[in-house]
Coordinates of C-alpha atoms in Angstrom, one line a residue:
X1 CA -29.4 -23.2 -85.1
X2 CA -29.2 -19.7 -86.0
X3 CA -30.3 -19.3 -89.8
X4 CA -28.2 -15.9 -92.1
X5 CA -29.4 -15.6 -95.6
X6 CA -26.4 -12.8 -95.6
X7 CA -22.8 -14.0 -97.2
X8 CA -20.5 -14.7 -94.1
X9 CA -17.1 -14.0 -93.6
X10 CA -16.1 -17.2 -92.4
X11 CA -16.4 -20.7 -93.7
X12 CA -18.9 -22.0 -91.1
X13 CA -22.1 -23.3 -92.7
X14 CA -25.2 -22.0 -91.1
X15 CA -27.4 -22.0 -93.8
X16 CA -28.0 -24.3 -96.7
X17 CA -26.6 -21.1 -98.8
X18 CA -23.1 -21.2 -97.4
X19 CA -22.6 -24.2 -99.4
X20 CA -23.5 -22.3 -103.0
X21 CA -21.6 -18.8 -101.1
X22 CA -19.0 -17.9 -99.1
X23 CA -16.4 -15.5 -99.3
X24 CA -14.2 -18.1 -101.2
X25 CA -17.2 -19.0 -103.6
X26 CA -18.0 -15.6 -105.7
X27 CA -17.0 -16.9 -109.3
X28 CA -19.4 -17.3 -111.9
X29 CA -23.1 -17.4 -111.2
X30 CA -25.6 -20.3 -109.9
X31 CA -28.2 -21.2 -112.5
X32 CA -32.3 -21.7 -111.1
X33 CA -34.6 -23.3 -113.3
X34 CA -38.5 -24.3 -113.0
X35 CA -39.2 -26.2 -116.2
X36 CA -35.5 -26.8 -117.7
X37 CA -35.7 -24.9 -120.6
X38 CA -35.6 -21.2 -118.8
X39 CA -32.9 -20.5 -116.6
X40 CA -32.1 -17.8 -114.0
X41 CA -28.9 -16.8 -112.7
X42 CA -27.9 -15.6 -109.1
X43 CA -24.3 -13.8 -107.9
X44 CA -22.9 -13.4 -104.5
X45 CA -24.6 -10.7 -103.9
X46 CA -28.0 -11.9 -105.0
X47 CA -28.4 -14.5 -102.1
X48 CA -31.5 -12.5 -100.6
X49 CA -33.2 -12.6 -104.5
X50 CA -32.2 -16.4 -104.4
X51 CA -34.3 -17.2 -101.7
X52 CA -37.3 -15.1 -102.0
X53 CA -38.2 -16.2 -105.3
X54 CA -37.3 -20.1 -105.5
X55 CA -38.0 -21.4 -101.5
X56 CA -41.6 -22.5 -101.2
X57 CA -42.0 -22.7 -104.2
X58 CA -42.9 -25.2 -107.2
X59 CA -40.4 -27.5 -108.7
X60 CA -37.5 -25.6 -108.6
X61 CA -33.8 -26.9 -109.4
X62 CA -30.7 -25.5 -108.4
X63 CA -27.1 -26.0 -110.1
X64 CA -24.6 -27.7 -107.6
X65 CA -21.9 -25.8 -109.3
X66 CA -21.2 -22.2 -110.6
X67 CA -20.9 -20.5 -114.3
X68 CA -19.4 -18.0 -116.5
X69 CA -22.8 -16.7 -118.3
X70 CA -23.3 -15.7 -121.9
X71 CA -25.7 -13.1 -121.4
X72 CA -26.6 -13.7 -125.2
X73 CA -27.1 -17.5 -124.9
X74 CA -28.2 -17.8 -121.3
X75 CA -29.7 -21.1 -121.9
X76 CA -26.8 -22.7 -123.0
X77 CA -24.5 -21.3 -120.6
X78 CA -25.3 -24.1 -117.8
X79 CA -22.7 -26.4 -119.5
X80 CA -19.7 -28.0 -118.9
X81 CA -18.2 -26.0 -121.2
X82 CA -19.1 -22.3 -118.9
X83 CA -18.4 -24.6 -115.5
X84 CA -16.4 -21.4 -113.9
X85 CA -16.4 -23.1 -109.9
X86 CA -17.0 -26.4 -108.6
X87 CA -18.7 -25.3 -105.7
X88 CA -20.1 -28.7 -103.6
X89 CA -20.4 -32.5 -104.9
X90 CA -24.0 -34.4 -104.4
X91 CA -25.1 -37.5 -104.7
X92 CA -28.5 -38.8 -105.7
X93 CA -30.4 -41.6 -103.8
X94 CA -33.7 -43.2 -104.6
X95 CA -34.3 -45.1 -102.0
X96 CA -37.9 -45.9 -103.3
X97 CA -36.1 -48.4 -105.8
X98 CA -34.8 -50.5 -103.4
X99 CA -38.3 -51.0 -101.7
X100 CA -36.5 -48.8 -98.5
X101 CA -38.1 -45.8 -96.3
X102 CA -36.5 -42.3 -96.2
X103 CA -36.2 -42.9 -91.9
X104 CA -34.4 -46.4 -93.3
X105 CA -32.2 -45.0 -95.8
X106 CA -31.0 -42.2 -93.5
X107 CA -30.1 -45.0 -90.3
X108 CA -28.2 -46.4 -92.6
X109 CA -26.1 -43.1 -93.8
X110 CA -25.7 -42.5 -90.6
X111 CA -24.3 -46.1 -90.2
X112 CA -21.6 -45.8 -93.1
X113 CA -21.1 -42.2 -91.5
X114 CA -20.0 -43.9 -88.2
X115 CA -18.0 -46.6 -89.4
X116 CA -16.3 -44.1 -91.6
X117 CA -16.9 -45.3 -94.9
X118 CA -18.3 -42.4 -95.9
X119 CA -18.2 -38.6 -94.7
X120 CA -20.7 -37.0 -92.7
X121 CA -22.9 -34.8 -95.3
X122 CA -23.1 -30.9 -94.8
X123 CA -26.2 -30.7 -96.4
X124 CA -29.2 -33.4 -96.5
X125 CA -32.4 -32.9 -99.0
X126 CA -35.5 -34.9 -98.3
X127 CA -38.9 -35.1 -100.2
X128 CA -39.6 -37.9 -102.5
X129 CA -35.6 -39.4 -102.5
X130 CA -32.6 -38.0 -100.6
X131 CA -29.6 -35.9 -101.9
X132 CA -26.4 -35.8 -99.5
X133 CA -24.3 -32.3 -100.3
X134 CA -21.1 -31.5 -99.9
X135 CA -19.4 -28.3 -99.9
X136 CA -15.8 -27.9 -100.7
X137 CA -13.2 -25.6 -99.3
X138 CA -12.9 -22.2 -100.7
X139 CA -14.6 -23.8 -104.2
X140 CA -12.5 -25.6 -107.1
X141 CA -11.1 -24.9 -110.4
X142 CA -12.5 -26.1 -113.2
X143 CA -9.2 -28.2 -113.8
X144 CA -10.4 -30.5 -110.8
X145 CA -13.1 -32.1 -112.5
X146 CA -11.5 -35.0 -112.8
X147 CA -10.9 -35.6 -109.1
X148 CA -14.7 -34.3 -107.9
X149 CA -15.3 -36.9 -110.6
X150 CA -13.6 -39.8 -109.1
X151 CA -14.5 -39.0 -105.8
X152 CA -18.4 -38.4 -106.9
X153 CA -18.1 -42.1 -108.7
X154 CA -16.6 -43.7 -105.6
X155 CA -19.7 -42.2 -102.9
X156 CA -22.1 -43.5 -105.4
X157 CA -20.3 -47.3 -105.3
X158 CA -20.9 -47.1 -101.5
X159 CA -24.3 -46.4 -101.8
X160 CA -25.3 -48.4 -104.6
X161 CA -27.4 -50.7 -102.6
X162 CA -29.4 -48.0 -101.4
X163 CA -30.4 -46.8 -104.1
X164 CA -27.6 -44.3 -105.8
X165 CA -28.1 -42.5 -108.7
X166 CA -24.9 -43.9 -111.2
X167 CA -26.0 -41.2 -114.3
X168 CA -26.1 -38.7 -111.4
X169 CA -22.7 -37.0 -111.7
X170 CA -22.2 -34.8 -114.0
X171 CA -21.0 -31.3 -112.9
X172 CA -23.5 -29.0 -114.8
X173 CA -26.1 -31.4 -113.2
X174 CA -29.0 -29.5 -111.0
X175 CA -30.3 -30.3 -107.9
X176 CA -33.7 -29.7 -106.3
X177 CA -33.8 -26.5 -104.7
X178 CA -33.8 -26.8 -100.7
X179 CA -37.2 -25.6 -98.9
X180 CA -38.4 -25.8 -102.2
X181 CA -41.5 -27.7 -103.4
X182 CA -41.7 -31.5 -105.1
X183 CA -44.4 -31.3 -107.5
X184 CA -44.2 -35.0 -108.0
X185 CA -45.5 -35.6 -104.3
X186 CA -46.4 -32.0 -103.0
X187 CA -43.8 -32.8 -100.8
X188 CA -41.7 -30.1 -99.1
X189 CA -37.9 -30.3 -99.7
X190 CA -36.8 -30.6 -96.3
X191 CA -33.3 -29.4 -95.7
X192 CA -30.8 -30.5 -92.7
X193 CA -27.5 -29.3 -92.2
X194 CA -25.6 -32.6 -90.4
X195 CA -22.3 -30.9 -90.6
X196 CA -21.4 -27.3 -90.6
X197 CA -17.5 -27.1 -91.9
X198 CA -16.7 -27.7 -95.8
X199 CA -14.4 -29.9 -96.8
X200 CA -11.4 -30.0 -99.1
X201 CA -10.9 -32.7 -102.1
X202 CA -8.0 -34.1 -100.0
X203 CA -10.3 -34.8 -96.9
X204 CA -13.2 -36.3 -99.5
X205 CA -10.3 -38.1 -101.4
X206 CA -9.4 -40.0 -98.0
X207 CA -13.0 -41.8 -98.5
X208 CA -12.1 -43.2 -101.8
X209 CA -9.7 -45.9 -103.1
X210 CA -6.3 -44.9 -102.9
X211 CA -6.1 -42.7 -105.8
X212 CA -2.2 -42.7 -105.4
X213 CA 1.2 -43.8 -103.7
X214 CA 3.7 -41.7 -102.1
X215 CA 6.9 -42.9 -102.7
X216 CA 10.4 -40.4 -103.3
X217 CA 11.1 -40.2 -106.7
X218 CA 14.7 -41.8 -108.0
X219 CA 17.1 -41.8 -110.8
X220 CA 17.9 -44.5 -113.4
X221 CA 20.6 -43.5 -116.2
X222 CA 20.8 -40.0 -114.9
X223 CA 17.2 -39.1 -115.4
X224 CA 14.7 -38.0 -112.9
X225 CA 11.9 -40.6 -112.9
X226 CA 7.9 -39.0 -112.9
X227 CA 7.1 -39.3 -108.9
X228 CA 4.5 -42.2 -108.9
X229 CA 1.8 -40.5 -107.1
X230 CA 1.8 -37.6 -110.5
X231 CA 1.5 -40.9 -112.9
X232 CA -1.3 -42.3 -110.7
X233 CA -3.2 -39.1 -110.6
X234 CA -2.6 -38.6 -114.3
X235 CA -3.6 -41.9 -115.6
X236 CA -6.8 -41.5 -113.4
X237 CA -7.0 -38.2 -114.7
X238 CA -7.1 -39.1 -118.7
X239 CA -9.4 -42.3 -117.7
X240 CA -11.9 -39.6 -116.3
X241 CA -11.8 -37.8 -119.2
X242 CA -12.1 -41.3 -121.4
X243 CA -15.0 -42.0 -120.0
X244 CA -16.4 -38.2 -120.6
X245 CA -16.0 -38.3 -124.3
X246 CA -17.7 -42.0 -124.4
X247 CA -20.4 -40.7 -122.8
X248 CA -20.9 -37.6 -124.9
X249 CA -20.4 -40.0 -128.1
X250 CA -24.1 -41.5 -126.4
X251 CA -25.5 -38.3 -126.4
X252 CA -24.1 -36.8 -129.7
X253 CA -25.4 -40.0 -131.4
X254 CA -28.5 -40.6 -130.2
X255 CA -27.6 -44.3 -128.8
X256 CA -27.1 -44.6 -132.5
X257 CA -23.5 -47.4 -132.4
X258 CA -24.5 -49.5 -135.6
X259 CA -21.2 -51.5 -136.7
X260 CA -19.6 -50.8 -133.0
X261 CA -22.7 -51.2 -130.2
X262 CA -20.3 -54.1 -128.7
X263 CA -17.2 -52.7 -128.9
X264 CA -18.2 -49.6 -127.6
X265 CA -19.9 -51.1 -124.6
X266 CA -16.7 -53.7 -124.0
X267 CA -14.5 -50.0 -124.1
X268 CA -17.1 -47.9 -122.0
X269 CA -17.1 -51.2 -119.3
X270 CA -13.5 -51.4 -119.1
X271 CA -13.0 -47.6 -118.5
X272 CA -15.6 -48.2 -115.8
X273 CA -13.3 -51.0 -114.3
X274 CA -10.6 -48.6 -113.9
X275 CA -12.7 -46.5 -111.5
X276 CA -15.0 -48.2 -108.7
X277 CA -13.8 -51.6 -107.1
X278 CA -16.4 -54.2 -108.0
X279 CA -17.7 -55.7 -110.7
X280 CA -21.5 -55.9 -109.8
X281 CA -20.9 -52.1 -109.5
X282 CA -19.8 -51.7 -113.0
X283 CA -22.5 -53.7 -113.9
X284 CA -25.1 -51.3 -112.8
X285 CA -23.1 -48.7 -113.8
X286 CA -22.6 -49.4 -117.2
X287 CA -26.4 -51.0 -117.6
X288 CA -27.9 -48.0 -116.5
X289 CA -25.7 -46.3 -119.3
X290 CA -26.4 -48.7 -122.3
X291 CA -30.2 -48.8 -121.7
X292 CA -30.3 -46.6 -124.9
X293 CA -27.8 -48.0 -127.3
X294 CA -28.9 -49.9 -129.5
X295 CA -27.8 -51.1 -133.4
X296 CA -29.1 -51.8 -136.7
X297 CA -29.1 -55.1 -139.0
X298 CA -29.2 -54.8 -142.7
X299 CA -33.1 -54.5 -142.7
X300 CA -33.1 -51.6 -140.6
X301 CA -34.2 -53.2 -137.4
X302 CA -33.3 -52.4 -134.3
X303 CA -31.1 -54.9 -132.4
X304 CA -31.9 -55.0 -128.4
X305 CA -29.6 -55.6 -125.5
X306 CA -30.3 -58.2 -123.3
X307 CA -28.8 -58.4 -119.8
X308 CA -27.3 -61.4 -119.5
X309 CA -25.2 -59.9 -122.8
X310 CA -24.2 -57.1 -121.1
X311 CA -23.0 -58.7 -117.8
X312 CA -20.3 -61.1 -119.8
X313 CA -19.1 -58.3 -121.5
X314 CA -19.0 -56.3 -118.5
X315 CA -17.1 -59.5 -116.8
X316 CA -14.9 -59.6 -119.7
X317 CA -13.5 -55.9 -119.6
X318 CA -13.3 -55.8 -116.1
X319 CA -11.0 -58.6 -116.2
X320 CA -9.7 -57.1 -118.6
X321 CA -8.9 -54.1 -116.8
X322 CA -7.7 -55.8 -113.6
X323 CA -5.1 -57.7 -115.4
X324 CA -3.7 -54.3 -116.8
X325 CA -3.8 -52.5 -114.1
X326 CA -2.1 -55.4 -111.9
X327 CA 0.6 -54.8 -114.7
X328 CA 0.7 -51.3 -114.6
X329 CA 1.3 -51.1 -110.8
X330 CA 4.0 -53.6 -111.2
X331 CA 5.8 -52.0 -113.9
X332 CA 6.0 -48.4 -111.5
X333 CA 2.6 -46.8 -113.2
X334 CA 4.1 -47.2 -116.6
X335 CA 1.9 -48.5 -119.5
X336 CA 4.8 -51.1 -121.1
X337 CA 3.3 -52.0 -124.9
X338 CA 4.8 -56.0 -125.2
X339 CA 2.2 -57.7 -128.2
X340 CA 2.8 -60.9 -126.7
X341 CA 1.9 -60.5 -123.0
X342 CA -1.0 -61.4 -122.6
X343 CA -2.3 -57.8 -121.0
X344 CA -5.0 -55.7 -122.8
X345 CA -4.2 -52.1 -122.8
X346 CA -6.5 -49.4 -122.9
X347 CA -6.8 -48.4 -126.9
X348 CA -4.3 -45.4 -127.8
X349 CA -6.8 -42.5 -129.4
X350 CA -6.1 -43.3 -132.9
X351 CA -7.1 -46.8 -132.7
X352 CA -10.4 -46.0 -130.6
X353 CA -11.4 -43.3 -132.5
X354 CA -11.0 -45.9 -136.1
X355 CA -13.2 -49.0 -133.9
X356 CA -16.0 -46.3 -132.8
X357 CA -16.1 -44.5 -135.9
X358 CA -15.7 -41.4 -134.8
X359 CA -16.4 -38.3 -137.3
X360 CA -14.3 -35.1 -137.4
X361 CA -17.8 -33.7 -136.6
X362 CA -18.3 -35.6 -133.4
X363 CA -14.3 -35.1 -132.1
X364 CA -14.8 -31.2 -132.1
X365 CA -17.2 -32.0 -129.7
X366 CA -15.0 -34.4 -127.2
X367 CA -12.0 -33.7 -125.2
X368 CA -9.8 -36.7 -125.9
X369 CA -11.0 -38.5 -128.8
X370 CA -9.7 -36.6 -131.2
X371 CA -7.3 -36.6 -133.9
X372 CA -3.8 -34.4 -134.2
X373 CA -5.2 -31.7 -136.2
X374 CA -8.1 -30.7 -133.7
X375 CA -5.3 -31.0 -131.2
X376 CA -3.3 -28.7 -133.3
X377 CA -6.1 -26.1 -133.6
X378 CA -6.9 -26.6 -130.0
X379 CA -3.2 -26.1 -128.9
X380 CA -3.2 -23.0 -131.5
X381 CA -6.5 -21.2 -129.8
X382 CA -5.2 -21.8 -126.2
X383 CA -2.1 -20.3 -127.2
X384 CA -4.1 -17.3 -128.8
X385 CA -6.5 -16.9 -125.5
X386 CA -2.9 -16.8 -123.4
X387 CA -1.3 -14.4 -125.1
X388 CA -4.7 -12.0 -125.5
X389 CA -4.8 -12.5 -121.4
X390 CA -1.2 -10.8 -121.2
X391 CA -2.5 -7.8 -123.3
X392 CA -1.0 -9.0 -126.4
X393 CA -3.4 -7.9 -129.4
X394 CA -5.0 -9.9 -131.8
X395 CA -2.9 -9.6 -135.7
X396 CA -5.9 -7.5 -136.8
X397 CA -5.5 -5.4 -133.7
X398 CA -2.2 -5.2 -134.2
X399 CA -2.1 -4.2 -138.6
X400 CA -4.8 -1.6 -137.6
X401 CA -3.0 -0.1 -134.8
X402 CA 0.7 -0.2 -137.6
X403 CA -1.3 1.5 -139.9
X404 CA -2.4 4.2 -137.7
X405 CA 1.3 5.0 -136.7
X406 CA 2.1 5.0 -140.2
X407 CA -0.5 7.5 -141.3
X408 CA 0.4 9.5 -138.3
X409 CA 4.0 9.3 -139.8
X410 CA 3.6 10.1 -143.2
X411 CA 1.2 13.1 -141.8
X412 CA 4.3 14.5 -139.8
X413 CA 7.0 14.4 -142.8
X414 CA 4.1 15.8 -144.9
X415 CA 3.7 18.7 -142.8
X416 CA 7.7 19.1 -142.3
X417 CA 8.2 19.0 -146.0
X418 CA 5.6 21.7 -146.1
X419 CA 7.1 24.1 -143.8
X420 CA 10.4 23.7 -145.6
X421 CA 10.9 21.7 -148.7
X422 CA 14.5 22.2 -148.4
X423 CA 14.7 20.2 -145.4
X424 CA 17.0 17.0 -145.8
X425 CA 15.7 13.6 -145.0
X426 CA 18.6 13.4 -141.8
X427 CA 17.0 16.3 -140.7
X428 CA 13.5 14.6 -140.8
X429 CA 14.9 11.7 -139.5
X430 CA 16.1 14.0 -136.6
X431 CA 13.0 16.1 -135.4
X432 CA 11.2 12.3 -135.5
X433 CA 13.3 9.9 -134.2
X434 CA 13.4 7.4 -136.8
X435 CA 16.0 6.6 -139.4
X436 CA 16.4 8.2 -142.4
X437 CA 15.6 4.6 -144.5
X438 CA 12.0 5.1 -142.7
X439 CA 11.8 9.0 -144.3
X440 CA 13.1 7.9 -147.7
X441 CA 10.2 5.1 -147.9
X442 CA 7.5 7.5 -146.3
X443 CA 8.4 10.0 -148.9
X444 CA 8.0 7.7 -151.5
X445 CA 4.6 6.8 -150.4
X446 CA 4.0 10.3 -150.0
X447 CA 4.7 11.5 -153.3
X448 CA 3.3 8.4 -155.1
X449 CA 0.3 9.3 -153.2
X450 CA 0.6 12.8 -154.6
X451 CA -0.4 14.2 -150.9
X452 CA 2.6 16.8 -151.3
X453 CA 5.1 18.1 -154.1
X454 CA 8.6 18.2 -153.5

């Protein structure tokens, strides 16, 4: 196969590049690192610099996606929060764990490939574990997330027993960098390319549980009912985003849940339900995710988990979670609120964010978790941001630019009155195209100002 470091034209993948560049894929920057803390950042047209300093080379890592870079914070701009394209999905395996060989591990990829359960890879990585790549049509927005979420969450379920990665999915995550070297092993990162055409979400999507339900959308009392497959996609969507924030609460706290370790890992869990099919699956999931949670008793010590624990509250929320969403299918993707049914909903926002004991500090930091004054503030700067991309300026902008034209104003009538201090204020208001009201307060200023006497 004929190798191009160059960008191409067409979406063919020759090279293990075309999944990072194309001519679809030229927003925002991919971020190299050696060491994690010092990051470099490459453009489409820096392919060539790509390669010649990272391939061959010791423990290097590549972002799967792309970023909008703060040239002033560069380390910080490999975030979420910069994510400018999703570029390709991967998916971790560490084969090792499950006492398998890579030649084993890749018979049986091939396996799931051909009993299409899962989609042929376009890129495979091989050194000490494997990492399956792939690229996605003409790159994604941002928005998206939530889908190359639920798609990355469903591959990894599939792959579980070989090994999967579950904390692998994050969409700042990095990757090892392909032809690059292991330093764990000294092993070469081999790179194959199984399949050379990208694919969109939709043709990934087809892999997953049926994320939604076509059906025509009908009337009841005159009004047009939400088409099912939106109310699918949207619950999925906010679930996604659930399990984002309870993640990040991990993270922001240290593990630290004293007061609400159980309730927090009984709401994580059955989030978790509401996304892969099994419950052994959210088991490991949510296992691999608790490992550092832990809680504190009145003399400071440190409560551990046990996993037998976990695993019947895992069993309870994920029966839990089937029962609702059994109810929520049968009531047309509608969440009905009845307090005597039985059916455990998923917490409203207020509610969760009282049982986790979430800070005003912490909920600037989430998405969804917060209350309806961050929302406010939120809704406020979007709106701001909106109307500063339309060329609208900023208040400040605007005053400065009003008190320029005014200055420039009362400089005209000065000069006018000047020239002739007979001349009448309709005559003023004439030669400048304003109204006389406007000359007769200028004036005022003017004279107050003592710039002129009349």
């Amino acid at each position: 196969m004929k190798e191009t470091h160059l960008l191409c034209n067409h979406t063919k993948i020759n090279y293990w590049t075309d999944l990072w560049f194309d001519e679809y894929k030229k927003s925002g920057y991919i971020a190299v690192t050696s060491n994690l803390k010092k990051y470099s950042f490459y453009g489409s047209n820096q392919i060539e610099s790509l390669i010649n300093y990272n391939e061959n080379q010791l423990s290097r890592y590549i972002s799967v996606n792309a970023f909008g870079v703060d040239w002033e914070d560069i380390h910080h701009s490999r975030s979420t929060f910069h994510l400018k394209q999703i570029r390709n999905i991967a998916i971790d395996i560490d084969q090792y764990t499950k006492g398998l060989t890579i030649n084993q591990t890749l018979d049986e990829i091939q396996s799931l490939i051909l009993d299409k359960i899962l989609p042929e890879p376009n890129l495979v990585l091989i050194s000490h574990g494997i990492q399956l790549v792939y690229s996605i049509h003409q790159g994604a927005s941002p928005e998206m997330g939530w889908l190359v979420g639920y798609i990355t969450e469903q591959f990894i379920e599939k792959l579980l027993y070989l090994g999967a990665d579950t904390q692998a999915k994050d969409l700042a995550r990095l990757i090892r960098f392909p032809k690059s070297i292991n330093q764990k092993n000294g092993e070469f990162v081999r790179t194959e390319i199984w399949y050379d055409e990208p694919y969109t979400l939709r043709e990934l999507q087809a892999y997953c549980r049926p994320l939604t339900k076509y059906r025509s959308p009908r009337k009841k009392q005159g009004r047009m009912l939400g088409n099912f497959d939106e109310r699918l996609t949207a619950f999925y969507k906010i679930n996604y985003y659930r399990l984002e924030d309870l993640r990040k609460l991990a993270i922001i706290r240290n593990g630290n849940f004293t007061y609400c370790r159980n309730t927090y890992i009984y709401i994580l869990a059955y989030h978790q339900s509401l996304m892969v099919n099994s419950q052994s699956t959210v088991f490991e999931i949510i296992w691999n995710d608790v490992k550092g949670i832990y809680t504190e008793d009145k003399s400071k010590s440190v409560e551990k988990l046990t996993k037998s624990w976990v695993k019947k509250t895992v069993k309870s929320a994920y029966n839990d979670a089937r029962d609702f969403f059994e109810s929520f299918v049968a009531n047309g993707y509608r969440i009905v609120f009845k307090t005597k049914d039985g059916i455990i909903k998923p917490y409203k926002t207020e509610n969760l964010i009282k049982k986790l004991h979430i800070t005003t500090e912490e909920q600037r930091k989430l998405r969804t978790l917060i209350n309806c004054d961050i929302a406010r503030e939120r809704d406020t700067e979007r709106k701001r941001l909106e109307r500063r991309k339309k060329g609208m300026k900023s208040m400040e902008e605007y005053n400065k630019l009003r008190q320029i034209n005014k200055d420039n104003m009362k400089n005209k009538i000065e000069g006018l009155l000047k020239e002739n201090p007979n001349i009448t204020n309709k005559e003023i208001a004439g030669k400048l195209g304003v109204s006389t009201k406007t000359v007769q307060r200028y004036k005022k200023e003017i004279i107050g100002g003592h710039h002129v006497s009349v």
